[in-house]
Coordinates of C-alpha atoms in Angstrom, one line a residue:
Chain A
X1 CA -11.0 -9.8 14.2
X2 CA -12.2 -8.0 11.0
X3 CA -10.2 -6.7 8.7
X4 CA -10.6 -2.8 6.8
X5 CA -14.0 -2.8 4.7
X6 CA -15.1 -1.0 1.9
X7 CA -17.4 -0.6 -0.4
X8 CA -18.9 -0.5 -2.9
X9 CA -16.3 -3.1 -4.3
X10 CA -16.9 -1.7 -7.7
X11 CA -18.5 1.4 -9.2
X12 CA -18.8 2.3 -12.7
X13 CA -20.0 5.9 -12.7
X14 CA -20.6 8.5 -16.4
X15 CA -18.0 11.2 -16.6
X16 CA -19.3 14.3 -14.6
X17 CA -21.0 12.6 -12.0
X18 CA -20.0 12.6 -8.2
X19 CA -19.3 9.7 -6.3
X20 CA -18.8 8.1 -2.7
X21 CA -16.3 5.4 -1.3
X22 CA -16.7 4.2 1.6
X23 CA -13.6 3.0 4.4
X24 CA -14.6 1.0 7.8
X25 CA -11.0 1.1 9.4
X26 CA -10.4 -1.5 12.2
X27 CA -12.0 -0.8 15.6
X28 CA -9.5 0.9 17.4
X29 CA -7.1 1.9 14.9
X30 CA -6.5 5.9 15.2
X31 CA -5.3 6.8 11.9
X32 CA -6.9 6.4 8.4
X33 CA -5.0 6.1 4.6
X34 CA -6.4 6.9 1.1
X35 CA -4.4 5.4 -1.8
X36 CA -5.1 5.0 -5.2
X37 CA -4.2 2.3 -7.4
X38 CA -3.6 3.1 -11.5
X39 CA -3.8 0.1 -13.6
X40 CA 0.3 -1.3 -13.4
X41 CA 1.3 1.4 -11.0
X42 CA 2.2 1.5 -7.2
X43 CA 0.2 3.2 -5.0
X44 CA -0.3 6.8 -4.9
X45 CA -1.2 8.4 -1.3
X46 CA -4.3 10.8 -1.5
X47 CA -5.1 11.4 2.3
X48 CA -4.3 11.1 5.7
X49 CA -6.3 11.2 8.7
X50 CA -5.1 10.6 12.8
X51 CA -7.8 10.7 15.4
X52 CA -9.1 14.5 15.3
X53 CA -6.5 16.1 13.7
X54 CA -6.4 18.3 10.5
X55 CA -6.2 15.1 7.5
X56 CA -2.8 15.7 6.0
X57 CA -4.4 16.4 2.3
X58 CA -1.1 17.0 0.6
X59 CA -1.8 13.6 -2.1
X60 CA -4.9 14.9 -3.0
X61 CA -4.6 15.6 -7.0
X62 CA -6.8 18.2 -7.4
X63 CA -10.0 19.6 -5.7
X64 CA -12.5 17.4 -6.8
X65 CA -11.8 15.0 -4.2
X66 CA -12.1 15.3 -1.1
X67 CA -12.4 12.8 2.1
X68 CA -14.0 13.0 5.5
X69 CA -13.8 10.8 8.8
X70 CA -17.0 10.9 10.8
X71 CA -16.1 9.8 14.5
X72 CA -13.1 9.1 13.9
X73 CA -13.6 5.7 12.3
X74 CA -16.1 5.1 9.3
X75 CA -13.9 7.2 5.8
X76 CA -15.7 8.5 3.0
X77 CA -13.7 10.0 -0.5
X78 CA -15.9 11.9 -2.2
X79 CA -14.8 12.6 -5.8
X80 CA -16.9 15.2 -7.8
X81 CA -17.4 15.4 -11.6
X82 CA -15.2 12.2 -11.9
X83 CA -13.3 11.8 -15.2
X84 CA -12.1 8.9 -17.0
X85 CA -8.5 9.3 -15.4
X86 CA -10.3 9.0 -12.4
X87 CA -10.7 5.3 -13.0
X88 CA -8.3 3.4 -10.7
X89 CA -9.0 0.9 -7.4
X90 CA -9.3 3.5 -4.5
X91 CA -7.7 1.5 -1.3
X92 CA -8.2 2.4 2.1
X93 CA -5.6 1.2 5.1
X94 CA -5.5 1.5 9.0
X95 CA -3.0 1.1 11.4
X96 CA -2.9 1.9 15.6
X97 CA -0.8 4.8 15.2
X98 CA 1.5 6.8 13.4
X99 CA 4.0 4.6 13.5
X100 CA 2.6 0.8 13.6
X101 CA 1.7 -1.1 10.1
X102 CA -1.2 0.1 7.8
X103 CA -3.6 -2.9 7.4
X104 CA -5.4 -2.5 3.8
X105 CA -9.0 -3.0 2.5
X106 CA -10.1 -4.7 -0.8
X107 CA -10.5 -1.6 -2.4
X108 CA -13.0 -0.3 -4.1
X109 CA -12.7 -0.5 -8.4
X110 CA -14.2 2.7 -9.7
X111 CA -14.7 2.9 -13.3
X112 CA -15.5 5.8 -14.9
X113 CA -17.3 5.8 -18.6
Chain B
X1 CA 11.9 12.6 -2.1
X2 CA 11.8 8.8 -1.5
X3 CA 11.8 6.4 -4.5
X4 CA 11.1 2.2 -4.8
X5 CA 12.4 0.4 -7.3
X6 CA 11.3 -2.9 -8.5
X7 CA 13.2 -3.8 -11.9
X8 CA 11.4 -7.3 -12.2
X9 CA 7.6 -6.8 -13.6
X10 CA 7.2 -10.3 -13.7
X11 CA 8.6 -13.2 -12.8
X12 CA 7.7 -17.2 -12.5
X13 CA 8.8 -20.2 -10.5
X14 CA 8.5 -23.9 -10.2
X15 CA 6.2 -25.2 -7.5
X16 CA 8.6 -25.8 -4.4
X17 CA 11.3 -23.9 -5.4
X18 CA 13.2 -20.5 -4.5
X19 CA 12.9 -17.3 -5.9
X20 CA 13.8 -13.5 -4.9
X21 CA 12.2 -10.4 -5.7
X22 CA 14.7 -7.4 -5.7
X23 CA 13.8 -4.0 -4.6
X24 CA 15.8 -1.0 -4.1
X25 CA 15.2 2.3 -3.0
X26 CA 16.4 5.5 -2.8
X27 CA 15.8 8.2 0.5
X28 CA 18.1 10.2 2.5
X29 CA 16.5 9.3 6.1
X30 CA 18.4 7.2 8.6
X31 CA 15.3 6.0 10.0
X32 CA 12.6 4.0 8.3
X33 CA 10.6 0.9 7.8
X34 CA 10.4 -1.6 4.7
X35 CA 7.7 -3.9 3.4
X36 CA 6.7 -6.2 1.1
X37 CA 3.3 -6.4 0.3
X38 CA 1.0 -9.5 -1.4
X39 CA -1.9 -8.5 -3.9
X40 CA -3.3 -11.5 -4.8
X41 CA -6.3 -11.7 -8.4
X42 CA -8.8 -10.6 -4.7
X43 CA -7.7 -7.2 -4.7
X44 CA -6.7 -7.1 -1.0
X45 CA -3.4 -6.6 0.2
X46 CA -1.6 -8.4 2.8
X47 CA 1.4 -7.8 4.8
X48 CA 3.7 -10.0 4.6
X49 CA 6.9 -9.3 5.9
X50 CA 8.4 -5.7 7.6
X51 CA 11.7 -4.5 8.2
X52 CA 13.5 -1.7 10.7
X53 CA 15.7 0.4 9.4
X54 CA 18.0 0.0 12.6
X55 CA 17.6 -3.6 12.9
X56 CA 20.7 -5.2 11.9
X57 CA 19.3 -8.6 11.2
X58 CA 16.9 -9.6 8.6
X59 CA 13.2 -10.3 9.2
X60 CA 12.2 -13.9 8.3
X61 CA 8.3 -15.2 8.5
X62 CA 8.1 -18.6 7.9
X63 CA 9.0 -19.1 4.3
X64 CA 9.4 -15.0 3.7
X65 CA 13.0 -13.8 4.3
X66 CA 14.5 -10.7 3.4
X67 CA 17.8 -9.5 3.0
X68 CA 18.5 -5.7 4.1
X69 CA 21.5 -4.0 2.9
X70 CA 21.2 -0.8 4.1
X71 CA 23.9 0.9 2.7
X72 CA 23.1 -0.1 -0.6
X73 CA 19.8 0.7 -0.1
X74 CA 18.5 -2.6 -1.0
X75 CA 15.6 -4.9 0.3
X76 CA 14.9 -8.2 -1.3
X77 CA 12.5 -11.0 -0.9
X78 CA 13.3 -14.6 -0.9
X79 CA 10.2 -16.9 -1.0
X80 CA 11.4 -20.7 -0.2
X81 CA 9.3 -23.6 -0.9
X82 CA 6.9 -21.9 -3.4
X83 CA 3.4 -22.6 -3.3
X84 CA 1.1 -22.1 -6.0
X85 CA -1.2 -19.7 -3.1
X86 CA 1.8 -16.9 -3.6
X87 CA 0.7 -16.4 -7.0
X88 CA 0.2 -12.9 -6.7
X89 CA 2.0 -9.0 -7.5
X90 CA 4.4 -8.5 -5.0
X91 CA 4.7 -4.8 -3.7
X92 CA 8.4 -3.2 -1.9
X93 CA 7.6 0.0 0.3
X94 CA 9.1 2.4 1.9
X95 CA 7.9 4.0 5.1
X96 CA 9.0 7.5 5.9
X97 CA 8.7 8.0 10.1
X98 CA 7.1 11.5 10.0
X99 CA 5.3 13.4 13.0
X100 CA 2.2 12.0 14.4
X101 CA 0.4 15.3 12.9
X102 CA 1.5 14.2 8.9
X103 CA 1.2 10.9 9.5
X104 CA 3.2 8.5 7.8
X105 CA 3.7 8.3 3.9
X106 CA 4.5 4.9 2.0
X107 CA 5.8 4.8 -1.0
X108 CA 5.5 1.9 -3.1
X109 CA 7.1 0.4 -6.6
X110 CA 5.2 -0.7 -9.3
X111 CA 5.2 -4.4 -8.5
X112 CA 6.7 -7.8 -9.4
X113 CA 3.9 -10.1 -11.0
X114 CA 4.8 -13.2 -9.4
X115 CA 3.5 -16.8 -11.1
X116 CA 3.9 -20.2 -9.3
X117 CA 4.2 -22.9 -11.8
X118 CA 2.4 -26.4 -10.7

């Protein structure tokens, strides 16, 4: 079946402007993961989202991003006035539950002048 | 707070031979889950192998093996019969069980660079 989609699969974006990633999780698969990949690092959680609860924000770095889940499926991280420390590969991950394997996307390269 | 630790940034092997990737971490849970993760040059991320905490016995997936010393907190890989397809950085992880309202939380290391030589 398909895999986690998103897009765009790269974005290169000025400093100060706002922009939106886009997460297709799975079909079926309840609960929805925001990472963020640095050049060389691990992965660093941003967000958190299982069926209709409250998204467990507590990765977010700072209040220029911010993430929604429309219906429960399709993920969108919004990041406003991006700055150049911004630049990373975004990666988005689904799993069934709380407890089963997160299944990740390509990610999405976001490159900010 | 949990830690992974991957001490290797890079490594190489021959085509067709052996090689392990180590990976410790640190946590004071009881109950967990491990992975190791392949990110090949395409960005995605595949699973390759997982690990519970409470099982005794290590995971194996074809030519992916682990072994799991809990008490010392370690998790390695062994990749047997090396092909030049698992060219790729290799990620350990560390899943902390939480409450179906948190969600859980991986944590990953920084990677082991992995190069299959022909």
């Amino acid at each position: 079946g398909a895999g986690v989609s998103q897009s765009p699969s790269n974005k290169v974006t000025e400093k100060g402007k706002d922009v939106e990633l886009r997460c297709d999780p799975i079909s079926g698969h309840t609960a929805l993961y925001w990472y963020r990949q640095s050049l060389g690092q691990g992965l660093e959680f941003l967000i958190y989202f299982q069926g209709n609860s409250a998204p467990d924000k507590s990765g977010l770095p700072s209040d220029r991003f911010s993430a929604e889940r429309t219906g429960g499926s399709v993920s969108t991280l919004t990041i406003q006035r991006t700055q150049q420390e911004d630049s990373a590969v975004y990666l988005c991950a689904s799993s069934s539950g709380y407890q089963e394997t997160q299944y990740f996307g390509p990610g999405t390269r976001l490159l900010v002048l | 707070a949990q830690t992974v630790t991957q001490s290797q940034p890079e490594m190489s092997v021959q085509e067709a031979e052996t090689v392990t990737l180590s990976c410790t971490y640190d946590t004071s849970e009881n109950n967990y889950y491990l992975f190791w993760y392949k990110q090949p040059p395409s960005r995605q991320m595949i699973l390759v192998i997982r690990q519970e905490a409470y099982k005794q016995q290590n995971a194996t997936e074809n030519r992916f093996s682990v072994n799991f010393q809990k008490a010392a907190k370690s998790f390695s890989l062994k990749i047997s019969d090396s092909q030049l397809g698992d060219t790729a950085m290799y990620f350990c992880a560390f899943m902390k069980l939480r409450n179906a309202n948190t969600g859980n939380q991986f944590y990953f290391g920084t990677g082991t660079s992995l190069t299959v030589i022909p």
